[in-house]
Amino acid sequence: DAGVIQSPRHEVTEMGQEVTLRCKPISGHDYLFWYRQTMMRGLELLIYFNNNVPIDDSGMPEDRFSAKMPNASFSTLKIQPSEPRDSAVYFCASSLAYGGQGAGELFFGEGSRLTVL
Amino acid sequence: RKEVEQDPGPFNVPEGATVAFNCTYSNSASQSFFWYRQDCRKEPKLLMSVYSSGNEDGRFTAQLNRASQYISLLIRDSKLSDSATYLCVVNRNTGGFKTIFGAGTRLFVKA
């Protein structure tokens, strides 16, 4: 079975450019998460969706970041304009069950490594 | 203070050694607990859930102490392939449901 699929795997861009990261969750998973990982801050939750609806976007750093989930099989995370401090690995994850005592496993994609020069 | 704290390590141990990692969490409303493993330049993957009664999966044993808000992971008979970063993960439901990852503990197992 296909896991969570992210693209691009690597992106190098210049400050001020728009960056779009893409994610396809595991089929049937109702929850989709975007995380950012850096050496300094570890893994940080940016936003998560349930049935394509954003539930918690309190981790989105600022207005330069936006995320959408137009359907159950696709999500994007956009940074516009990008800045050097946005350099990080961005992970998408999906889950079948979430919230409550029976919260399920998060399945992560391989990540998108972003470098902003 | 971080909500989930771990000793960053690194822990350098020889093959066959027993090694233990600890993790503390600050939110007493935390509901469920996990250990994830992350290999270098890879994504995190679930290693095991942590249950109140403690649980074992082969060479790995996880313990939870709710009173002390403390989680542990014990690895027996370490293998070279155990070299990775181990992430302590806590789910809590205050101000919305959230999964909080610790910064991870790095383990190097040497031949």
Short mmCIF file of C-alpha atoms in Angstrom, two decimals:
data_model
loop_
_atom_site.label_atom_id
_atom_site.label_comp_id
_atom_site.label_asym_id
_atom_site.label_seq_id
_atom_site.Cartn_x
_atom_site.Cartn_y
_atom_site.Cartn_z
CA ASP A 1 0.00 0.00 0.00
CA ALA A 2 1.23 3.51 -0.77
CA GLY A 3 2.14 5.61 2.22
CA VAL A 4 1.91 9.37 2.53
CA ILE A 5 3.39 10.92 -0.58
CA GLN A 6 5.04 14.33 -0.51
CA SER A 7 6.54 16.46 -3.23
CA PRO A 8 8.96 17.91 -3.91
CA ARG A 9 11.52 16.00 -1.82
CA HIS A 10 13.98 18.88 -2.06
CA GLU A 11 13.45 22.51 -2.91
CA VAL A 12 16.02 25.26 -3.06
CA THR A 13 14.68 28.72 -3.68
CA GLU A 14 15.56 32.34 -3.20
CA MET A 15 14.14 34.63 -0.58
CA GLY A 16 10.88 36.18 -1.70
CA GLN A 17 9.83 33.32 -3.95
CA GLU A 18 6.63 31.37 -3.49
CA VAL A 19 6.98 27.76 -2.34
CA THR A 20 4.26 25.13 -2.66
CA LEU A 21 4.57 21.78 -0.93
CA ARG A 22 2.20 18.95 -1.77
CA CYS A 23 0.88 15.96 0.09
CA LYS A 24 -1.25 12.93 -0.71
CA PRO A 25 -2.43 11.17 2.47
CA ILE A 26 -3.06 7.48 2.85
CA SER A 27 -6.38 6.60 1.29
CA GLY A 28 -9.14 6.42 3.91
CA HIS A 29 -7.34 8.51 6.51
CA ASP A 30 -9.55 11.33 7.75
CA TYR A 31 -6.84 13.42 9.37
CA LEU A 32 -3.97 15.23 7.70
CA PHE A 33 -1.17 17.09 9.48
CA TRP A 34 1.58 19.44 8.41
CA TYR A 35 4.68 19.52 10.62
CA ARG A 36 7.94 21.44 10.37
CA GLN A 37 11.21 20.11 11.76
CA THR A 38 14.37 22.08 12.52
CA MET A 39 17.37 21.35 14.71
CA MET A 40 16.53 24.25 16.98
CA ARG A 41 12.79 23.67 17.44
CA GLY A 42 12.26 19.99 16.70
CA LEU A 43 8.93 18.87 15.24
CA GLU A 44 6.26 21.54 15.35
CA LEU A 45 2.65 21.09 14.30
CA LEU A 46 1.64 23.77 11.82
CA ILE A 47 -1.94 22.77 11.03
CA TYR A 48 -4.20 19.76 10.85
CA PHE A 49 -7.35 18.90 8.94
CA ASN A 50 -10.22 16.55 9.62
CA ASN A 51 -12.32 15.54 6.62
CA ASN A 52 -10.66 18.33 4.63
CA VAL A 53 -11.62 21.01 7.19
CA PRO A 54 -8.85 22.86 9.08
CA ILE A 55 -9.22 22.13 12.79
CA ASP A 56 -6.20 23.74 14.40
CA ASP A 57 -3.96 26.21 12.60
CA SER A 58 -2.51 27.80 15.71
CA GLY A 59 0.95 26.57 14.75
CA MET A 60 1.05 28.38 11.43
CA PRO A 61 3.86 30.90 11.94
CA GLU A 62 2.36 33.91 10.21
CA ASP A 63 0.31 35.09 7.28
CA ARG A 64 2.98 34.04 4.85
CA PHE A 65 1.95 30.44 5.44
CA SER A 66 -1.29 28.96 4.14
CA ALA A 67 -2.59 25.42 3.81
CA LYS A 68 -5.47 23.97 1.86
CA MET A 69 -7.08 20.61 1.48
CA PRO A 70 -9.44 20.77 -1.51
CA ASN A 71 -10.27 17.07 -1.34
CA ALA A 72 -9.56 13.95 0.69
CA SER A 73 -6.52 12.98 -1.34
CA PHE A 74 -4.58 16.22 -1.66
CA SER A 75 -3.24 19.05 0.46
CA THR A 76 -0.86 21.95 -0.13
CA LEU A 77 1.24 24.09 2.15
CA LYS A 78 2.21 27.40 0.60
CA ILE A 79 4.79 29.95 1.75
CA GLN A 80 4.64 33.35 0.11
CA PRO A 81 7.01 35.11 0.27
CA SER A 82 9.61 32.67 1.55
CA GLU A 83 12.38 33.73 3.95
CA PRO A 84 15.67 32.04 4.94
CA ARG A 85 14.24 31.24 8.40
CA ASP A 86 11.64 29.03 6.70
CA SER A 87 14.40 26.55 5.81
CA ALA A 88 13.39 23.24 7.39
CA VAL A 89 12.03 19.80 6.63
CA TYR A 90 8.27 19.90 6.18
CA PHE A 91 6.46 16.67 6.95
CA CYS A 92 2.94 15.72 6.05
CA ALA A 93 1.29 12.98 8.10
CA SER A 94 -2.08 11.29 8.06
CA SER A 95 -4.06 9.32 10.60
CA LEU A 96 -7.12 7.10 10.59
CA ALA A 97 -8.27 7.89 14.12
CA TYR A 98 -7.41 10.97 16.10
CA GLY A 99 -8.66 12.80 19.13
CA GLY A 100 -9.62 11.11 22.37
CA GLN A 101 -8.18 8.16 24.17
CA GLY A 102 -7.97 6.02 21.06
CA ALA A 103 -5.84 8.47 19.13
CA GLY A 104 -4.15 6.58 16.35
CA GLU A 105 -0.73 6.39 14.84
CA LEU A 106 0.53 9.22 12.67
CA PHE A 107 1.96 8.04 9.36
CA PHE A 108 4.52 10.47 8.01
CA GLY A 109 5.63 11.14 4.48
CA GLU A 110 9.33 11.29 3.66
CA GLY A 111 9.34 15.06 4.01
CA SER A 112 10.15 18.03 1.82
CA ARG A 113 13.51 19.58 2.58
CA LEU A 114 13.28 23.32 1.92
CA THR A 115 16.25 25.65 1.66
CA VAL A 116 15.61 29.35 1.21
CA LEU A 117 18.70 31.31 0.21
CA ARG B 1 9.97 25.02 29.72
CA LYS B 2 8.95 22.63 26.94
CA GLU B 3 5.78 20.61 27.35
CA VAL B 4 7.62 17.36 26.58
CA GLU B 5 11.25 17.16 27.68
CA GLN B 6 13.87 14.61 26.77
CA ASP B 7 17.60 14.31 27.32
CA PRO B 8 18.98 15.02 23.83
CA GLY B 9 21.95 12.68 24.34
CA PRO B 10 23.72 11.41 22.42
CA PHE B 11 23.88 8.06 24.11
CA ASN B 12 26.85 6.05 22.83
CA VAL B 13 26.60 2.37 23.80
CA PRO B 14 28.23 -0.87 22.66
CA GLU B 15 26.27 -3.60 20.95
CA GLY B 16 24.50 -5.79 23.48
CA ALA B 17 24.14 -3.04 26.07
CA THR B 18 20.92 -2.05 27.80
CA VAL B 19 19.99 1.61 27.47
CA ALA B 20 17.14 3.61 28.97
CA PHE B 21 15.60 6.90 27.86
CA ASN B 22 13.42 9.12 29.97
CA CYS B 23 10.83 11.71 29.11
CA THR B 24 8.77 14.07 31.25
CA TYR B 25 5.60 15.92 30.31
CA SER B 26 4.15 18.96 31.99
CA ASN B 27 0.44 18.80 31.17
CA SER B 28 -1.36 16.54 33.64
CA ALA B 29 -4.30 16.26 31.23
CA SER B 30 -2.17 14.30 28.78
CA GLN B 31 -4.07 11.23 27.63
CA SER B 32 -1.94 8.93 25.55
CA PHE B 33 1.72 8.35 25.05
CA PHE B 34 4.01 6.94 22.38
CA TRP B 35 7.59 6.43 21.36
CA TYR B 36 8.50 7.18 17.75
CA ARG B 37 11.78 6.41 16.08
CA GLN B 38 13.43 8.66 13.49
CA ASP B 39 16.41 7.53 11.45
CA CYS B 40 18.83 10.13 10.10
CA ARG B 41 17.22 12.18 7.32
CA LYS B 42 14.07 10.04 7.43
CA GLU B 43 10.55 10.48 8.70
CA PRO B 44 9.41 9.55 12.23
CA LYS B 45 7.75 6.16 12.59
CA LEU B 46 5.78 4.73 15.48
CA LEU B 47 7.88 2.42 17.64
CA MET B 48 5.31 1.62 20.32
CA SER B 49 2.45 2.98 22.36
CA VAL B 50 2.92 3.35 26.10
CA TYR B 51 0.25 1.92 28.38
CA SER B 52 -0.35 2.60 32.06
CA SER B 53 0.51 -0.96 33.02
CA GLY B 54 3.75 -0.88 31.03
CA ASN B 55 4.25 -2.85 27.86
CA GLU B 56 6.91 -4.80 26.07
CA ASP B 57 7.63 -5.47 22.42
CA GLY B 58 10.57 -7.78 21.97
CA ARG B 59 13.68 -5.99 23.24
CA PHE B 60 11.76 -2.78 23.93
CA THR B 61 9.91 -1.98 27.17
CA ALA B 62 7.91 1.18 27.77
CA GLN B 63 6.72 2.44 31.14
CA LEU B 64 4.39 5.23 32.17
CA ASN B 65 4.22 6.91 35.57
CA ARG B 66 1.25 9.27 35.55
CA ALA B 67 1.84 10.50 39.10
CA SER B 68 5.34 11.69 38.19
CA GLN B 69 4.39 12.54 34.59
CA TYR B 70 7.24 10.43 33.37
CA ILE B 71 7.68 7.99 30.47
CA SER B 72 10.57 5.65 29.84
CA LEU B 73 11.87 3.40 27.08
CA LEU B 74 14.26 0.55 27.78
CA ILE B 75 16.17 -1.17 24.99
CA ARG B 76 17.84 -4.48 25.84
CA ASP B 77 20.59 -6.19 23.83
CA SER B 78 21.17 -3.12 21.65
CA LYS B 79 21.79 -3.70 17.95
CA LEU B 80 23.64 -1.48 15.50
CA SER B 81 20.31 -0.99 13.74
CA ASP B 82 18.85 0.61 16.88
CA SER B 83 20.95 3.73 16.18
CA ALA B 84 18.38 6.49 15.66
CA THR B 85 16.62 9.35 17.41
CA TYR B 86 13.82 8.33 19.77
CA LEU B 87 10.96 10.79 20.09
CA CYS B 88 8.67 10.88 23.11
CA VAL B 89 5.14 11.81 22.03
CA VAL B 90 2.19 12.92 24.12
CA ASN B 91 -1.45 13.49 23.16
CA ARG B 92 -3.45 15.91 25.25
CA ASN B 93 -6.87 17.49 25.00
CA THR B 94 -6.74 20.90 26.62
CA GLY B 95 -7.53 23.85 24.42
CA GLY B 96 -8.03 21.39 21.59
CA PHE B 97 -6.57 17.99 20.87
CA LYS B 98 -2.85 18.08 20.16
CA THR B 99 0.04 15.71 19.58
CA ILE B 100 3.24 17.07 21.12
CA PHE B 101 6.62 15.68 20.11
CA GLY B 102 9.68 15.82 22.31
CA ALA B 103 12.92 16.97 20.71
CA GLY B 104 14.27 13.41 20.73
CA THR B 105 17.15 11.45 22.22
CA ARG B 106 19.92 10.34 19.90
CA LEU B 107 21.29 6.82 20.26
CA PHE B 108 24.46 5.49 18.67
CA VAL B 109 25.14 1.78 19.03
CA LYS B 110 28.75 0.85 18.29
CA ALA B 111 30.23 -2.47 17.25
#
